[in-house]
Short mmCIF file of C-alpha atoms in Angstrom, two decimals:
data_model
loop_
_atom_site.label_atom_id
_atom_site.label_comp_id
_atom_site.label_asym_id
_atom_site.label_seq_id
_atom_site.Cartn_x
_atom_site.Cartn_y
_atom_site.Cartn_z
CA UNK A 254 -19.51 -171.04 208.32
CA UNK A 255 -20.32 -168.80 211.26
CA UNK A 256 -16.84 -168.53 212.69
CA UNK A 257 -14.86 -168.17 209.47
CA UNK A 258 -15.20 -164.36 209.39
CA UNK A 259 -13.00 -164.18 212.51
CA UNK A 260 -9.84 -164.51 210.41
CA UNK A 261 -11.14 -162.50 207.52
CA UNK A 262 -12.51 -159.76 209.76
CA UNK A 263 -9.10 -159.49 211.42
CA UNK A 264 -7.55 -158.96 208.00
CA UNK A 265 -10.20 -156.39 207.04
CA UNK A 266 -9.60 -154.52 210.28
CA UNK A 267 -5.85 -154.56 209.69
CA UNK A 268 -6.44 -153.04 206.25
CA UNK A 269 -8.70 -150.41 207.79
CA UNK A 270 -6.02 -149.51 210.34
CA UNK A 271 -3.37 -149.31 207.62
CA UNK A 272 -5.60 -146.97 205.59
CA UNK A 273 -6.15 -144.78 208.66
CA UNK A 274 -2.43 -144.57 209.38
CA UNK A 275 -1.81 -143.66 205.74
CA UNK A 276 -4.55 -141.02 205.65
CA UNK A 277 -3.37 -139.40 208.87
CA UNK A 278 0.28 -139.44 207.76
CA UNK A 279 1.44 -141.47 210.73
CA UNK A 280 5.24 -141.62 210.95
CA UNK A 281 8.06 -141.03 213.41
CA UNK A 282 11.74 -140.18 213.18
CA UNK A 283 14.67 -141.00 215.45
CA UNK A 284 12.74 -142.20 218.51
CA UNK A 285 13.64 -144.76 221.14
CA UNK A 286 11.83 -148.06 221.50
CA UNK A 287 10.22 -146.68 224.64
CA UNK A 288 8.81 -143.82 222.55
CA UNK A 289 7.84 -145.78 219.44
CA UNK A 290 5.44 -148.23 221.06
CA UNK A 291 3.35 -145.54 222.83
CA UNK A 292 3.24 -143.58 219.57
CA UNK A 293 1.82 -146.59 217.74
CA UNK A 294 -0.57 -147.23 220.61
CA UNK A 295 -1.89 -143.68 220.40
CA UNK A 296 -2.36 -144.03 216.66
CA UNK A 297 -4.36 -147.24 217.09
CA UNK A 298 -6.45 -145.56 219.78
CA UNK A 299 -7.09 -142.71 217.32
CA UNK A 300 -8.28 -145.24 214.73
CA UNK A 301 -10.60 -146.76 217.30
CA UNK A 302 -12.03 -143.37 218.24
CA UNK A 303 -12.52 -142.45 214.57
CA UNK A 304 -14.39 -145.74 214.13
CA UNK A 305 -16.71 -144.97 217.05
CA UNK A 306 -15.23 -147.57 219.39
CA UNK A 307 -14.03 -147.40 222.96
CA UNK A 308 -10.41 -148.19 223.71
CA UNK A 309 -9.25 -150.05 226.79
CA UNK A 310 -5.50 -150.14 227.44
CA UNK A 311 -3.88 -152.98 229.39
CA UNK A 312 -7.12 -154.94 229.19
CA UNK A 313 -7.21 -158.10 231.25
CA UNK A 314 -7.71 -161.46 229.53
CA UNK A 315 -7.44 -165.10 230.49
CA UNK A 316 -5.70 -167.90 228.69
CA UNK A 317 -7.93 -170.78 227.69
CA UNK A 318 -5.79 -173.54 229.18
CA UNK A 319 -5.65 -173.72 233.00
CA UNK A 320 -2.32 -173.03 234.72
CA UNK A 321 -0.04 -175.99 235.32
CA UNK A 322 3.03 -176.11 237.59
CA UNK A 323 6.30 -175.74 235.69
CA UNK A 324 9.66 -176.51 237.22
CA UNK A 325 10.65 -178.68 240.13
CA UNK A 326 12.25 -178.63 243.52
CA UNK A 327 12.66 -175.21 245.05
CA UNK A 328 11.42 -173.21 242.09
CA UNK A 329 7.94 -173.78 240.71
CA UNK A 330 5.99 -171.34 238.60
CA UNK A 331 2.60 -171.58 236.95
CA UNK A 332 2.10 -171.49 233.18
CA UNK A 333 0.18 -170.08 231.50
CA UNK A 334 -0.50 -167.37 234.07
CA UNK A 335 -3.98 -167.15 235.51
CA UNK A 336 -4.43 -163.85 233.73
CA UNK A 337 -2.67 -161.61 231.24
CA UNK A 338 -3.15 -158.22 229.65
CA UNK A 339 -3.74 -157.14 226.08
CA UNK A 340 -2.10 -153.93 224.93
CA UNK A 341 -5.50 -152.77 223.70
CA UNK A 342 -9.04 -154.06 223.62
CA UNK A 343 -11.34 -152.15 221.29
CA UNK A 344 -15.00 -152.29 222.31
CA UNK A 345 -17.66 -152.14 219.60
CA UNK A 346 -21.42 -152.03 219.82
CA UNK A 347 -21.88 -153.90 216.55
CA UNK A 348 -19.45 -156.75 217.03
CA UNK A 349 -17.17 -158.62 219.42
CA UNK A 350 -14.25 -156.74 220.96
CA UNK A 351 -10.99 -156.53 219.01
CA UNK A 352 -7.80 -157.76 220.66
CA UNK A 353 -4.63 -155.80 219.79
CA UNK A 354 -1.01 -156.50 220.63
CA UNK A 355 1.86 -154.14 219.66
CA UNK A 356 5.39 -155.53 219.64
CA UNK A 357 8.90 -154.81 218.44
CA UNK A 358 9.94 -158.49 218.59
CA UNK A 359 8.37 -161.92 218.28
CA UNK A 360 9.62 -162.87 221.74
CA UNK A 361 6.82 -162.78 224.29
CA UNK A 362 3.27 -163.93 224.87
CA UNK A 363 1.47 -161.84 222.23
CA UNK A 364 0.86 -164.79 219.91
CA UNK A 365 -0.57 -166.94 222.71
CA UNK A 366 -2.91 -164.17 223.86
CA UNK A 367 -4.15 -163.36 220.37
CA UNK A 368 -4.58 -167.04 219.53
CA UNK A 369 -6.85 -167.55 222.52
CA UNK A 370 -8.85 -164.41 221.76
CA UNK A 371 -9.36 -165.60 218.18
CA UNK A 372 -10.49 -169.01 219.43
CA UNK A 373 -13.14 -167.16 221.43
CA UNK A 374 -14.43 -165.63 218.19
CA UNK A 375 -12.82 -162.21 218.61
CA UNK A 376 -10.84 -160.45 215.88
CA UNK A 377 -7.15 -160.40 216.78
CA UNK A 378 -4.61 -157.87 215.44
CA UNK A 379 -0.86 -158.11 215.93
CA UNK A 380 1.01 -154.91 215.09
CA UNK A 381 4.68 -155.75 214.62
CA UNK A 382 7.25 -153.05 214.08
CA UNK A 383 10.92 -153.55 213.31
CA UNK A 384 12.87 -156.80 213.11
CA UNK A 385 12.21 -160.09 211.36
CA UNK A 386 8.80 -161.69 211.75
CA UNK A 387 7.80 -165.31 212.18
CA UNK A 388 6.34 -166.90 209.09
CA UNK A 389 3.42 -168.64 210.79
CA UNK A 390 0.43 -167.05 212.47
CA UNK A 391 -2.25 -168.68 214.62
CA UNK A 392 -5.68 -169.16 213.10
CA UNK A 393 -7.80 -166.03 213.27
CA UNK A 394 -4.88 -163.63 213.81
CA UNK A 395 -3.90 -160.87 211.36
CA UNK A 396 -0.55 -159.11 211.48
CA UNK A 397 0.20 -155.59 210.29
CA UNK A 398 3.93 -155.06 209.92
CA UNK A 399 5.22 -151.51 210.11
CA UNK A 400 8.63 -151.37 208.36
CA UNK A 401 10.78 -149.26 210.64
CA UNK A 402 14.53 -148.73 210.24
CA UNK A 403 17.09 -148.21 212.99
CA UNK A 404 20.36 -146.42 213.56
CA UNK A 405 23.18 -147.73 215.70
CA UNK A 406 24.57 -146.39 218.96
CA UNK A 407 22.41 -144.84 220.11
CA UNK A 408 19.61 -146.95 218.66
CA UNK A 409 16.83 -144.83 217.23
CA UNK A 410 13.88 -145.94 215.12
CA UNK A 411 12.17 -144.24 212.22
CA UNK A 412 9.00 -145.08 210.33
CA UNK A 413 8.24 -143.51 206.97
CA UNK A 414 4.65 -142.57 206.13
CA UNK A 415 2.60 -145.75 206.21
CA UNK A 416 1.40 -147.15 202.90
CA UNK A 417 1.35 -150.49 201.11
CA UNK A 418 4.81 -151.24 202.52
CA UNK A 419 2.99 -152.03 205.76
CA UNK A 420 2.33 -155.65 204.88
CA UNK A 421 -0.71 -157.55 206.17
CA UNK A 422 -0.66 -161.31 206.68
CA UNK A 423 -3.09 -163.59 208.49
CA UNK A 424 -3.55 -167.09 209.76
CA UNK A 425 -6.18 -169.49 208.55
CA UNK A 426 -9.79 -169.16 209.72
CA UNK A 427 -10.58 -170.73 213.07
CA UNK A 428 -12.18 -174.10 212.42
CA UNK A 429 -15.47 -175.05 214.13
CA UNK A 430 -13.70 -178.00 215.73
CA UNK A 431 -10.94 -175.83 217.22
CA UNK A 432 -13.46 -173.28 218.47
CA UNK A 433 -15.58 -175.94 220.14
CA UNK A 434 -12.50 -177.56 221.64
CA UNK A 435 -11.48 -174.15 223.01
CA UNK A 436 -14.90 -173.71 224.59
CA UNK A 437 -14.56 -177.07 226.33
CA UNK A 438 -11.07 -176.25 227.58
CA UNK A 439 -12.24 -172.82 228.71
CA UNK A 440 -15.03 -174.39 230.76
CA UNK A 441 -12.58 -176.90 232.21
CA UNK A 442 -10.22 -174.08 233.19
CA UNK A 443 -13.00 -172.18 234.95
CA UNK A 444 -14.11 -175.33 236.77
CA UNK A 445 -10.51 -176.02 237.80
CA UNK A 446 -10.05 -172.51 239.14
CA UNK A 447 -13.26 -172.79 241.16
CA UNK A 448 -12.14 -176.11 242.58
CA UNK A 449 -8.75 -174.78 243.63
CA UNK A 450 -10.24 -171.54 244.93
CA UNK A 451 -12.29 -173.63 247.32
CA UNK A 452 -9.06 -175.14 248.67
CA UNK A 453 -6.87 -172.03 248.80
CA UNK A 454 -7.17 -168.34 247.92
CA UNK A 455 -5.09 -168.42 244.73
CA UNK A 456 -2.19 -170.00 242.87
CA UNK A 457 1.13 -168.94 244.40
CA UNK A 458 3.04 -167.08 241.71
CA UNK A 459 6.31 -168.58 242.90
CA UNK A 460 7.45 -171.21 245.36
CA UNK A 461 10.94 -170.92 246.83
CA UNK A 462 12.78 -172.95 249.45
#
């Protein structure tokens, strides 16, 4: 089926990235978390450049579901946000863009962002380094886990040369039904935003008394 390669392509791309990191001898020793993530980001950007793709950092994306008010009384926020940012978006001439998130922990919005990108038919890569990982992955998303180790006080992270120890896992393929449902919800979100934009400039990020 036409959309099945989304999951498999994500896995193939993850394997290609792992091979690139192995061939280039990517590793780091005794770095902080603030240093490790940029190092991985630069390595992924190098893979993109070697593949002939353009790399866009902090690329804007939109969630499929429209924002809904969360909370009550004096404190109301909107979830999901009207927009979000991918760590990297890799632009290709011969295929849809690749969504990339790079994280040290499972806590955060990476899974939600990659899930929605996969539902749009775009390969989605989640690069997880250090810490335990969740067992489940959304359909269409592939995860490359870089097995770092850490020291205590002060915390420093090290990554040995990447090889087969960098495990790749993936979710199931995106089903045609889920993809079509996502298209409908995406259209509904856009229509809702246009309707509200006609009433007021934008969603308030926060309401306080």
